[in-house]
Amino acid sequence: MLKFIDGGVCAAQGFRAAGVHAGVKTHAEWKKDVALIVSDVECAAAAVFTKNVVKAAPIHVDRRHLADGRARAVIANSGNANACAPQGEENAERMCAAAARAIGCKPEDVLVSSTGVIGQRINVEAIEAAVPALYAALERSAEASDAAGHAIMTTDTVKKEAAVETTVGGRTVRLGGVAKGSGMIHPNMGTMLCFLTTDCAVSPEMIKAALLETAAVSFNRISVDGDTSTNDTCCVLANGLAGNEPITAKGPDYDAFLEALKALCVELAKEMASDGEGARHLITCSVTGAKSEQSAETIAKSVVSSTLTKAAIFGADANWGRVLCAMGYSGEEFDPDKVSVHFASAAGDIQVCAGGRGLDFDEDLAKKILTEHDVEINISMGEGEASCICWGCDITYDYIKINGDYRT
Amino acid sequence: MLKFIDGGVCAAQGFRAAGVHAGVKTHAEWKKDVALIVSDVECAAAAVFTKNVVKAAPIHVDRRHLADGRARAVIANSGNANACAPQGEENAERMCAAAARAIGCKPEDVLVSSTGVIGQRINVEAIEAAVPALYAALERSAEASDAAGHAIMTTDTVKKEAAVETTVGGRTVRLGGVAKGSGMIHPNMGTMLCFLTTDCAVSPEMIKAALLETAAVSFNRISVDGDTSTNDTCCVLANGLAGNEPITAKGPDYDAFLEALKALCVELAKEMASDGEGARHLITCSVTGAKSEQSAETIAKSVVSSTLTKAAIFGADANWGRVLCAMGYSGEEFDPDKVSVHFASAAGDIQVCAGGRGLDFDEDLAKKILTEHDVEINISMGEGEASCICWGCDITYDYIKINGDYRT
């Protein structure tokens, strides 16, 4: 029933999007830097934000605007994070007000996000000047989703976009989204922006519940470099145009919606992990046989966050000792003598460790396996029935290059 | 009174050392790979070990051998970590027994450490065969300390060695040490080995207390890449030959000894941080005005552990937003609006952030400051009187290169 479809953030009925160059990014005039996503009607809305103590101005503004659980649009820019910056909240409010004027709604019904350099005043005048053109460019199309997806990219090398279709209460329901996230991605959602839309009818309470459940098993299970950002935001707008009986409590309809939201967000999370700055490999770490899901998650996250493991995968080096090492400093207690480890990919599957001890293995095959883009580290704990999957990427020369001179 | 002196691990009376090539490292016959450090008489001894759940075999052996708080010698090898390896403890015990036979002491009076590749059986036969030559090479000299220091190096580019002299109870007391540590160094003491010797007379209880106090403010305040190892060990042997009244309780003598031990270990810790794999910069992060020392330490560690901050320092990019960001996800609560940040080095001092907001600053001067080898990130919290200093290094292309193909 659940299937992936085209259309991204415009896949759901009643959502239009646009992305243009406003001038926040000064070094490349052809780079889009402001996005607008608008629903034809008011939406139930919810968001989750960074846990970083240092929060960008838009997050404070969004919290106020979401107090009533309602929103109609999102305006977002790249090129400047509007964090630790002069007149931060004032300028974030000005972005909402400019969008609201064009749309004809209240400023409080507009959410705002920013990503880019920290500590410099955002060029809000350029954004205000661009809003009429941005509004005029709104349309419901794959191209419009693409434009919005590009407008929020920073060091991302590809735009992130996905959409799914499912059935809720007998009605076809669509969910879509665009996201950005490259450097600084971590379990606590380092600089990622993700804007989700759906035509499902769902109450503000239940959309919030579904978003929290989903973030925990998708965006919170990826890691690129362990740094978390001041700006991370994932928000969802639900406009109800699918015509299903509104979801106001847990039950079969909620479950169907949740399943679709999770599928969508896991896909976007994997796209982000795969596009970690400079990354050449998507690393999927699966921990099975753990004593609890929490324990499995802590261990899997520690492995995908380990700089040394990431460097080994970059070098296609089957250095499983680093995997055990990362498991060992995760903070979880376990018996190393029960651990087994496999490396796997489209090129094959090889066991490298059993009972916590190294096995003789075919180094040539291991190299072949680890040379694939998508590689798996499959760990069995031998302690219970729980499992978890987390995603990350390797660390490469390009990561250093990209981040050694980000501001200039 | 306290001064740095030459002689390393042989600076204290009654300690001899040696380092030879035994053949654990198979790829370079000129590389020393086994070290021996021996006291003329029995010592009070103590050690601290990795907190990693996955512990190498030598650590289990050392714990047993230190049960009586006494030891006479240390044998250590590089090239193989003897972790997750077949016959691990058996082979670690064989190393102790071989050393004990040569010295003429009990195997339980010998401590053992290993560092290198995880998961492969250690070539204990090669070590046993080398022990007679190793024992014959023992001498008390700067050259002998140098040989021992080299024999424990893995990806280290320079040997780490220091010694200090002070007065305890009216007697001249010396403390010295050799250490290794490069990749995987972190607050929980990732792959570091450190062997300390002193001729101070001190009880097993008090040497243990002094070592714990010292490790907390030296080795536990450095970070290279956030990974901690299976093998980290710091041990100290105190043979009492300085002739001071033995230290058996806290008091002025203990304080004088502790001060010297801290100075020695901070120096060795900085040498390790400075030689982080591929590092070009020693980063010193000082946090002042914090509400507690613990809070200051957590924040400073988060900054020196931040991959993005490390990459910015590599690029001599005064991207202070990453410093605030790393402070923010440290887990400590604080008011970002009270934070100020300076970058400093021999080339100057520049304030880049006040009251949590960016300042206009001279980018050329900032670049000059951050181009120096030793750079400081000085943070003022504006919340209290406590402070802490932690050390780290930048992340470079060479880090990736070194760790992308470590085993081959």
Short mmCIF file of N, CA and C in Angstrom, two decimals, chain B residues 133-281:
data_model
loop_
_atom_site.label_atom_id
_atom_site.label_comp_id
_atom_site.label_asym_id
_atom_site.label_seq_id
_atom_site.Cartn_x
_atom_site.Cartn_y
_atom_site.Cartn_z
N ALA B 133 68.31 -9.78 24.94
CA ALA B 133 68.98 -8.61 24.36
C ALA B 133 68.42 -7.32 24.96
N LEU B 134 67.12 -7.33 25.20
CA LEU B 134 66.46 -6.16 25.79
C LEU B 134 67.02 -5.92 27.18
N TYR B 135 67.14 -6.99 27.96
CA TYR B 135 67.66 -6.86 29.32
C TYR B 135 69.11 -6.40 29.29
N ALA B 136 69.88 -6.96 28.38
CA ALA B 136 71.29 -6.60 28.27
C ALA B 136 71.47 -5.14 27.89
N ALA B 137 70.49 -4.57 27.21
CA ALA B 137 70.59 -3.18 26.74
C ALA B 137 70.19 -2.17 27.82
N LEU B 138 69.68 -2.63 28.94
CA LEU B 138 69.20 -1.70 29.99
C LEU B 138 70.31 -0.78 30.45
N GLU B 139 70.01 0.50 30.52
CA GLU B 139 70.92 1.41 31.18
C GLU B 139 70.17 2.64 31.67
N ARG B 140 70.80 3.39 32.56
CA ARG B 140 70.20 4.63 33.05
C ARG B 140 70.81 5.79 32.29
N SER B 141 70.13 6.22 31.25
CA SER B 141 70.68 7.29 30.42
C SER B 141 69.55 7.93 29.62
N ALA B 142 69.82 9.12 29.11
CA ALA B 142 68.85 9.79 28.25
C ALA B 142 68.62 8.95 26.99
N GLU B 143 69.68 8.29 26.51
CA GLU B 143 69.56 7.47 25.31
C GLU B 143 68.65 6.27 25.56
N ALA B 144 68.76 5.69 26.74
CA ALA B 144 67.93 4.54 27.07
C ALA B 144 66.45 4.94 27.16
N SER B 145 66.19 6.10 27.76
CA SER B 145 64.82 6.60 27.82
C SER B 145 64.29 6.83 26.41
N ASP B 146 65.15 7.39 25.58
CA ASP B 146 64.79 7.64 24.19
C ASP B 146 64.43 6.33 23.47
N ALA B 147 65.23 5.30 23.70
CA ALA B 147 64.97 4.00 23.05
C ALA B 147 63.64 3.42 23.52
N ALA B 148 63.36 3.51 24.81
CA ALA B 148 62.09 3.00 25.34
C ALA B 148 60.93 3.81 24.76
N GLY B 149 61.12 5.13 24.70
CA GLY B 149 60.07 5.99 24.15
C GLY B 149 59.76 5.67 22.70
N HIS B 150 60.79 5.39 21.93
CA HIS B 150 60.59 5.04 20.52
C HIS B 150 59.93 3.67 20.36
N ALA B 151 60.25 2.76 21.25
CA ALA B 151 59.75 1.38 21.10
C ALA B 151 58.25 1.27 21.31
N ILE B 152 57.63 2.29 21.92
CA ILE B 152 56.18 2.21 22.13
C ILE B 152 55.40 3.08 21.14
N MET B 153 56.08 3.68 20.17
CA MET B 153 55.40 4.54 19.20
C MET B 153 54.63 3.71 18.16
N THR B 154 53.46 4.20 17.76
CA THR B 154 52.75 3.59 16.62
C THR B 154 52.69 4.65 15.49
N THR B 155 51.59 5.38 15.40
CA THR B 155 51.55 6.45 14.39
C THR B 155 52.12 7.76 14.94
N ASP B 156 52.63 7.74 16.14
CA ASP B 156 53.29 8.93 16.70
C ASP B 156 54.39 9.38 15.75
N THR B 157 54.54 10.68 15.59
CA THR B 157 55.65 11.17 14.76
C THR B 157 56.85 11.56 15.61
N VAL B 158 56.64 11.80 16.87
CA VAL B 158 57.76 12.09 17.77
C VAL B 158 57.56 11.31 19.06
N LYS B 159 58.65 10.98 19.69
CA LYS B 159 58.54 10.32 21.00
C LYS B 159 58.13 11.36 22.03
N LYS B 160 57.44 10.91 23.08
CA LYS B 160 57.02 11.81 24.15
C LYS B 160 57.77 11.44 25.42
N GLU B 161 58.37 12.44 26.03
CA GLU B 161 59.26 12.18 27.15
C GLU B 161 59.38 13.45 27.96
N ALA B 162 59.41 13.35 29.27
CA ALA B 162 59.63 14.52 30.11
C ALA B 162 60.11 14.07 31.47
N ALA B 163 60.69 15.01 32.22
CA ALA B 163 61.11 14.71 33.59
C ALA B 163 61.14 16.01 34.38
N VAL B 164 60.88 15.88 35.67
CA VAL B 164 60.90 17.06 36.54
C VAL B 164 61.64 16.72 37.83
N GLU B 165 62.07 17.78 38.48
CA GLU B 165 62.77 17.64 39.76
C GLU B 165 62.12 18.58 40.75
N THR B 166 61.95 18.11 41.98
CA THR B 166 61.38 18.98 43.01
C THR B 166 61.96 18.57 44.36
N THR B 167 61.48 19.21 45.41
CA THR B 167 61.95 18.86 46.74
C THR B 167 60.77 18.35 47.56
N VAL B 168 60.97 17.20 48.14
CA VAL B 168 59.92 16.61 48.99
C VAL B 168 60.56 16.24 50.32
N GLY B 169 60.06 16.83 51.40
CA GLY B 169 60.61 16.54 52.72
C GLY B 169 62.09 16.82 52.80
N GLY B 170 62.54 17.85 52.12
CA GLY B 170 63.94 18.25 52.18
C GLY B 170 64.85 17.48 51.25
N ARG B 171 64.34 16.48 50.56
CA ARG B 171 65.16 15.71 49.64
C ARG B 171 64.83 16.07 48.18
N THR B 172 65.82 15.98 47.34
CA THR B 172 65.59 16.15 45.90
C THR B 172 64.93 14.88 45.36
N VAL B 173 63.81 15.09 44.71
CA VAL B 173 63.03 13.97 44.17
C VAL B 173 62.87 14.18 42.67
N ARG B 174 62.99 13.12 41.92
CA ARG B 174 62.82 13.22 40.47
C ARG B 174 61.67 12.35 39.99
N LEU B 175 61.01 12.83 38.97
CA LEU B 175 59.94 12.09 38.32
C LEU B 175 60.15 12.19 36.82
N GLY B 176 59.97 11.07 36.11
CA GLY B 176 60.12 11.11 34.66
C GLY B 176 59.15 10.17 34.00
N GLY B 177 59.09 10.26 32.69
CA GLY B 177 58.19 9.35 32.00
C GLY B 177 58.38 9.35 30.50
N VAL B 178 57.91 8.27 29.90
CA VAL B 178 57.76 8.22 28.44
C VAL B 178 56.30 7.90 28.17
N ALA B 179 55.84 8.35 27.02
CA ALA B 179 54.44 8.13 26.68
C ALA B 179 54.28 7.97 25.18
N LYS B 180 53.20 7.36 24.78
CA LYS B 180 52.82 7.35 23.37
C LYS B 180 51.35 7.67 23.30
N GLY B 181 50.96 8.28 22.20
CA GLY B 181 49.56 8.60 22.06
C GLY B 181 49.43 9.51 20.89
N SER B 182 48.53 9.16 20.02
CA SER B 182 48.43 9.95 18.80
C SER B 182 46.99 9.86 18.35
N GLY B 183 46.63 8.87 17.57
CA GLY B 183 45.22 8.70 17.23
C GLY B 183 44.46 8.27 18.45
N MET B 184 43.14 8.41 18.38
CA MET B 184 42.24 7.87 19.38
C MET B 184 42.39 8.50 20.77
N ILE B 185 43.08 9.62 20.84
CA ILE B 185 43.21 10.22 22.17
C ILE B 185 41.96 11.02 22.51
N HIS B 186 41.48 10.85 23.69
CA HIS B 186 40.24 11.48 24.12
C HIS B 186 40.22 11.59 25.63
N PRO B 187 39.28 12.39 26.13
CA PRO B 187 39.17 12.50 27.58
C PRO B 187 39.22 11.18 28.34
N ASN B 188 38.69 10.11 27.79
CA ASN B 188 38.82 8.85 28.51
C ASN B 188 40.12 8.13 28.19
N MET B 189 41.11 8.87 27.72
CA MET B 189 42.45 8.31 27.57
C MET B 189 42.60 7.32 26.43
N GLY B 190 42.08 7.67 25.26
CA GLY B 190 42.22 6.80 24.08
C GLY B 190 43.67 6.52 23.73
N THR B 191 43.92 5.37 23.14
CA THR B 191 45.25 4.75 23.03
C THR B 191 46.42 5.57 23.42
N MET B 192 46.57 5.68 24.70
CA MET B 192 47.80 6.25 25.20
C MET B 192 48.44 5.23 26.13
N LEU B 193 49.74 5.17 26.05
CA LEU B 193 50.49 4.45 27.06
C LEU B 193 51.38 5.48 27.72
N CYS B 194 51.50 5.41 29.02
CA CYS B 194 52.37 6.34 29.72
C CYS B 194 53.00 5.61 30.89
N PHE B 195 54.32 5.62 30.93
CA PHE B 195 55.05 4.93 31.99
C PHE B 195 55.84 5.96 32.77
N LEU B 196 55.50 6.09 34.04
CA LEU B 196 56.10 7.12 34.89
C LEU B 196 56.97 6.45 35.96
N THR B 197 58.07 7.08 36.26
CA THR B 197 58.97 6.56 37.30
C THR B 197 59.32 7.69 38.26
N THR B 198 59.53 7.35 39.52
CA THR B 198 59.99 8.36 40.47
C THR B 198 60.79 7.68 41.58
N ASP B 199 61.75 8.42 42.10
CA ASP B 199 62.51 7.91 43.24
C ASP B 199 61.93 8.41 44.56
N CYS B 200 60.81 9.07 44.49
CA CYS B 200 60.14 9.53 45.71
C CYS B 200 59.67 8.31 46.51
N ALA B 201 59.78 8.41 47.83
CA ALA B 201 59.24 7.35 48.69
C ALA B 201 57.78 7.68 48.99
N VAL B 202 56.90 6.80 48.56
CA VAL B 202 55.47 7.07 48.69
C VAL B 202 54.75 5.72 48.78
N SER B 203 53.73 5.66 49.62
CA SER B 203 53.03 4.39 49.82
C SER B 203 52.18 4.05 48.60
N PRO B 204 51.86 2.77 48.41
CA PRO B 204 50.99 2.38 47.29
C PRO B 204 49.68 3.16 47.29
N GLU B 205 49.10 3.38 48.48
CA GLU B 205 47.82 4.10 48.55
C GLU B 205 47.98 5.53 48.05
N MET B 206 49.06 6.19 48.48
CA MET B 206 49.21 7.60 48.13
C MET B 206 49.67 7.78 46.68
N ILE B 207 50.42 6.82 46.14
CA ILE B 207 50.80 6.95 44.74
C ILE B 207 49.57 6.76 43.86
N LYS B 208 48.68 5.88 44.30
CA LYS B 208 47.44 5.68 43.55
C LYS B 208 46.57 6.95 43.59
N ALA B 209 46.47 7.53 44.78
CA ALA B 209 45.68 8.75 44.92
C ALA B 209 46.25 9.87 44.06
N ALA B 210 47.56 10.02 44.08
CA ALA B 210 48.21 11.09 43.30
C ALA B 210 48.02 10.86 41.81
N LEU B 211 48.09 9.59 41.38
CA LEU B 211 47.93 9.29 39.96
C LEU B 211 46.50 9.61 39.50
N LEU B 212 45.52 9.26 40.31
CA LEU B 212 44.13 9.55 39.94
C LEU B 212 43.89 11.05 39.85
N GLU B 213 44.37 11.79 40.85
CA GLU B 213 44.21 13.25 40.83
C GLU B 213 44.87 13.86 39.60
N THR B 214 46.03 13.31 39.26
CA THR B 214 46.81 13.87 38.15
C THR B 214 46.19 13.55 36.79
N ALA B 215 45.78 12.29 36.62
CA ALA B 215 45.20 11.90 35.32
C ALA B 215 43.97 12.75 35.01
N ALA B 216 43.22 13.08 36.05
CA ALA B 216 41.98 13.84 35.84
C ALA B 216 42.24 15.22 35.25
N VAL B 217 43.40 15.81 35.55
CA VAL B 217 43.66 17.18 35.08
C VAL B 217 44.72 17.22 33.98
N SER B 218 45.13 16.07 33.47
CA SER B 218 46.15 16.07 32.41
C SER B 218 45.66 15.21 31.24
N PHE B 219 45.86 13.91 31.31
CA PHE B 219 45.49 13.04 30.19
C PHE B 219 43.99 13.06 29.91
N ASN B 220 43.20 13.26 30.94
CA ASN B 220 41.76 13.29 30.72
C ASN B 220 41.27 14.64 30.19
N ARG B 221 42.19 15.55 29.94
CA ARG B 221 41.78 16.84 29.38
C ARG B 221 42.33 17.06 27.99
N ILE B 222 42.72 16.00 27.31
CA ILE B 222 43.14 16.12 25.92
C ILE B 222 42.21 15.31 25.04
N SER B 223 42.14 15.71 23.79
CA SER B 223 41.30 15.00 22.83
C SER B 223 41.89 15.14 21.45
N VAL B 224 42.03 14.03 20.76
CA VAL B 224 42.43 14.12 19.36
C VAL B 224 41.25 13.83 18.45
N ASP B 225 40.57 12.74 18.66
CA ASP B 225 39.46 12.45 17.75
C ASP B 225 38.23 11.85 18.39
N GLY B 226 38.18 11.79 19.69
CA GLY B 226 36.95 11.33 20.32
C GLY B 226 36.86 9.82 20.49
N ASP B 227 37.72 9.08 19.83
CA ASP B 227 37.70 7.63 20.03
C ASP B 227 38.58 7.27 21.23
N THR B 228 38.13 6.35 22.04
CA THR B 228 38.97 5.86 23.13
C THR B 228 39.32 4.42 22.85
N SER B 229 40.43 4.01 23.40
CA SER B 229 41.02 2.74 22.97
C SER B 229 40.80 1.63 23.97
N THR B 230 41.14 0.43 23.53
CA THR B 230 41.03 -0.77 24.35
C THR B 230 42.24 -0.93 25.27
N ASN B 231 43.29 -0.15 25.07
CA ASN B 231 44.58 -0.43 25.70
C ASN B 231 45.13 0.66 26.62
N ASP B 232 44.46 1.79 26.71
CA ASP B 232 45.04 2.93 27.43
C ASP B 232 45.48 2.57 28.83
N THR B 233 46.68 2.94 29.12
CA THR B 233 47.26 2.63 30.42
C THR B 233 48.23 3.73 30.83
N CYS B 234 48.14 4.17 32.05
CA CYS B 234 49.15 5.05 32.62
C CYS B 234 49.55 4.46 33.95
N CYS B 235 50.83 4.08 34.07
CA CYS B 235 51.25 3.50 35.34
C CYS B 235 52.45 4.24 35.89
N VAL B 236 52.63 4.13 37.17
CA VAL B 236 53.72 4.84 37.84
C VAL B 236 54.41 3.88 38.81
N LEU B 237 55.73 3.92 38.80
CA LEU B 237 56.54 3.12 39.73
C LEU B 237 57.32 4.08 40.63
N ALA B 238 57.26 3.88 41.92
CA ALA B 238 57.96 4.76 42.88
C ALA B 238 58.88 3.91 43.74
N ASN B 239 60.22 4.08 43.58
CA ASN B 239 61.14 3.15 44.25
C ASN B 239 61.73 3.67 45.56
N GLY B 240 61.45 4.92 45.89
CA GLY B 240 61.85 5.42 47.22
C GLY B 240 63.31 5.76 47.40
N LEU B 241 64.13 5.64 46.34
CA LEU B 241 65.57 5.83 46.50
C LEU B 241 65.98 7.28 46.77
N ALA B 242 65.04 8.23 46.66
CA ALA B 242 65.38 9.62 46.99
C ALA B 242 65.62 9.78 48.49
N GLY B 243 65.13 8.83 49.27
CA GLY B 243 65.43 8.85 50.69
C GLY B 243 64.56 9.78 51.52
N ASN B 244 63.52 10.33 50.94
CA ASN B 244 62.61 11.17 51.74
C ASN B 244 61.80 10.31 52.69
N GLU B 245 61.33 10.95 53.74
CA GLU B 245 60.38 10.27 54.64
C GLU B 245 59.20 9.81 53.79
N PRO B 246 58.88 8.53 53.78
CA PRO B 246 57.80 8.07 52.88
C PRO B 246 56.49 8.83 53.07
N ILE B 247 55.88 9.15 51.97
CA ILE B 247 54.57 9.83 52.00
C ILE B 247 53.51 8.76 52.23
N THR B 248 52.81 8.85 53.35
CA THR B 248 51.79 7.84 53.64
C THR B 248 50.43 8.49 53.88
N ALA B 249 50.40 9.82 53.81
CA ALA B 249 49.12 10.52 54.00
C ALA B 249 49.19 11.86 53.29
N LYS B 250 48.03 12.50 53.12
CA LYS B 250 48.04 13.83 52.52
C LYS B 250 48.70 14.82 53.45
N GLY B 251 49.28 15.87 52.87
CA GLY B 251 50.01 16.85 53.67
C GLY B 251 50.98 17.57 52.76
N PRO B 252 51.88 18.37 53.31
CA PRO B 252 52.79 19.18 52.48
C PRO B 252 53.65 18.34 51.54
N ASP B 253 54.13 17.18 52.02
CA ASP B 253 54.97 16.34 51.14
C ASP B 253 54.16 15.80 49.97
N TYR B 254 52.96 15.34 50.28
CA TYR B 254 52.08 14.84 49.22
C TYR B 254 51.79 15.95 48.21
N ASP B 255 51.53 17.14 48.73
CA ASP B 255 51.22 18.26 47.83
C ASP B 255 52.38 18.59 46.91
N ALA B 256 53.60 18.54 47.47
CA ALA B 256 54.78 18.85 46.65
C ALA B 256 54.95 17.78 45.57
N PHE B 257 54.76 16.53 45.97
CA PHE B 257 54.88 15.44 44.99
C PHE B 257 53.80 15.55 43.92
N LEU B 258 52.57 15.82 44.37
CA LEU B 258 51.44 15.93 43.45
C LEU B 258 51.66 17.05 42.43
N GLU B 259 52.16 18.17 42.92
CA GLU B 259 52.42 19.30 42.02
C GLU B 259 53.39 18.89 40.91
N ALA B 260 54.44 18.14 41.31
CA ALA B 260 55.43 17.71 40.32
C ALA B 260 54.84 16.69 39.35
N LEU B 261 54.04 15.76 39.89
CA LEU B 261 53.43 14.75 39.03
C LEU B 261 52.47 15.40 38.03
N LYS B 262 51.73 16.39 38.50
CA LYS B 262 50.81 17.10 37.59
C LYS B 262 51.58 17.83 36.50
N ALA B 263 52.67 18.52 36.88
CA ALA B 263 53.46 19.26 35.89
C ALA B 263 54.00 18.30 34.83
N LEU B 264 54.50 17.14 35.30
CA LEU B 264 55.04 16.14 34.38
C LEU B 264 53.96 15.64 33.42
N CYS B 265 52.80 15.31 33.97
CA CYS B 265 51.76 14.70 33.14
C CYS B 265 51.07 15.71 32.23
N VAL B 266 50.94 16.96 32.67
CA VAL B 266 50.38 17.98 31.77
C VAL B 266 51.32 18.17 30.58
N GLU B 267 52.61 18.15 30.84
CA GLU B 267 53.58 18.28 29.75
C GLU B 267 53.45 17.11 28.77
N LEU B 268 53.39 15.89 29.29
CA LEU B 268 53.25 14.72 28.42
C LEU B 268 51.92 14.74 27.67
N ALA B 269 50.87 15.19 28.34
CA ALA B 269 49.55 15.27 27.69
C ALA B 269 49.58 16.27 26.53
N LYS B 270 50.22 17.40 26.76
CA LYS B 270 50.31 18.39 25.68
C LYS B 270 51.15 17.87 24.52
N GLU B 271 52.20 17.11 24.82
CA GLU B 271 52.99 16.51 23.74
C GLU B 271 52.14 15.56 22.93
N MET B 272 51.28 14.82 23.60
CA MET B 272 50.39 13.90 22.89
C MET B 272 49.37 14.64 22.02
N ALA B 273 48.73 15.64 22.61
CA ALA B 273 47.72 16.39 21.84
C ALA B 273 48.37 17.04 20.63
N SER B 274 49.56 17.54 20.83
CA SER B 274 50.28 18.24 19.78
C SER B 274 50.67 17.30 18.65
N ASP B 275 50.80 16.02 18.97
CA ASP B 275 51.19 15.03 17.96
C ASP B 275 49.98 14.18 17.55
N GLY B 276 48.79 14.72 17.69
CA GLY B 276 47.61 14.03 17.17
C GLY B 276 47.88 13.68 15.72
N GLU B 277 47.35 12.55 15.28
CA GLU B 277 47.68 12.06 13.94
C GLU B 277 47.47 13.14 12.88
N GLY B 278 48.55 13.49 12.22
CA GLY B 278 48.47 14.47 11.15
C GLY B 278 48.32 15.92 11.61
N ALA B 279 48.32 16.15 12.91
CA ALA B 279 48.02 17.49 13.42
C ALA B 279 49.10 18.50 13.09
N ARG B 280 48.65 19.73 12.83
CA ARG B 280 49.58 20.83 12.60
C ARG B 280 49.47 21.89 13.68
N HIS B 281 48.47 21.78 14.53
CA HIS B 281 48.26 22.78 15.57
C HIS B 281 47.98 22.12 16.91
#
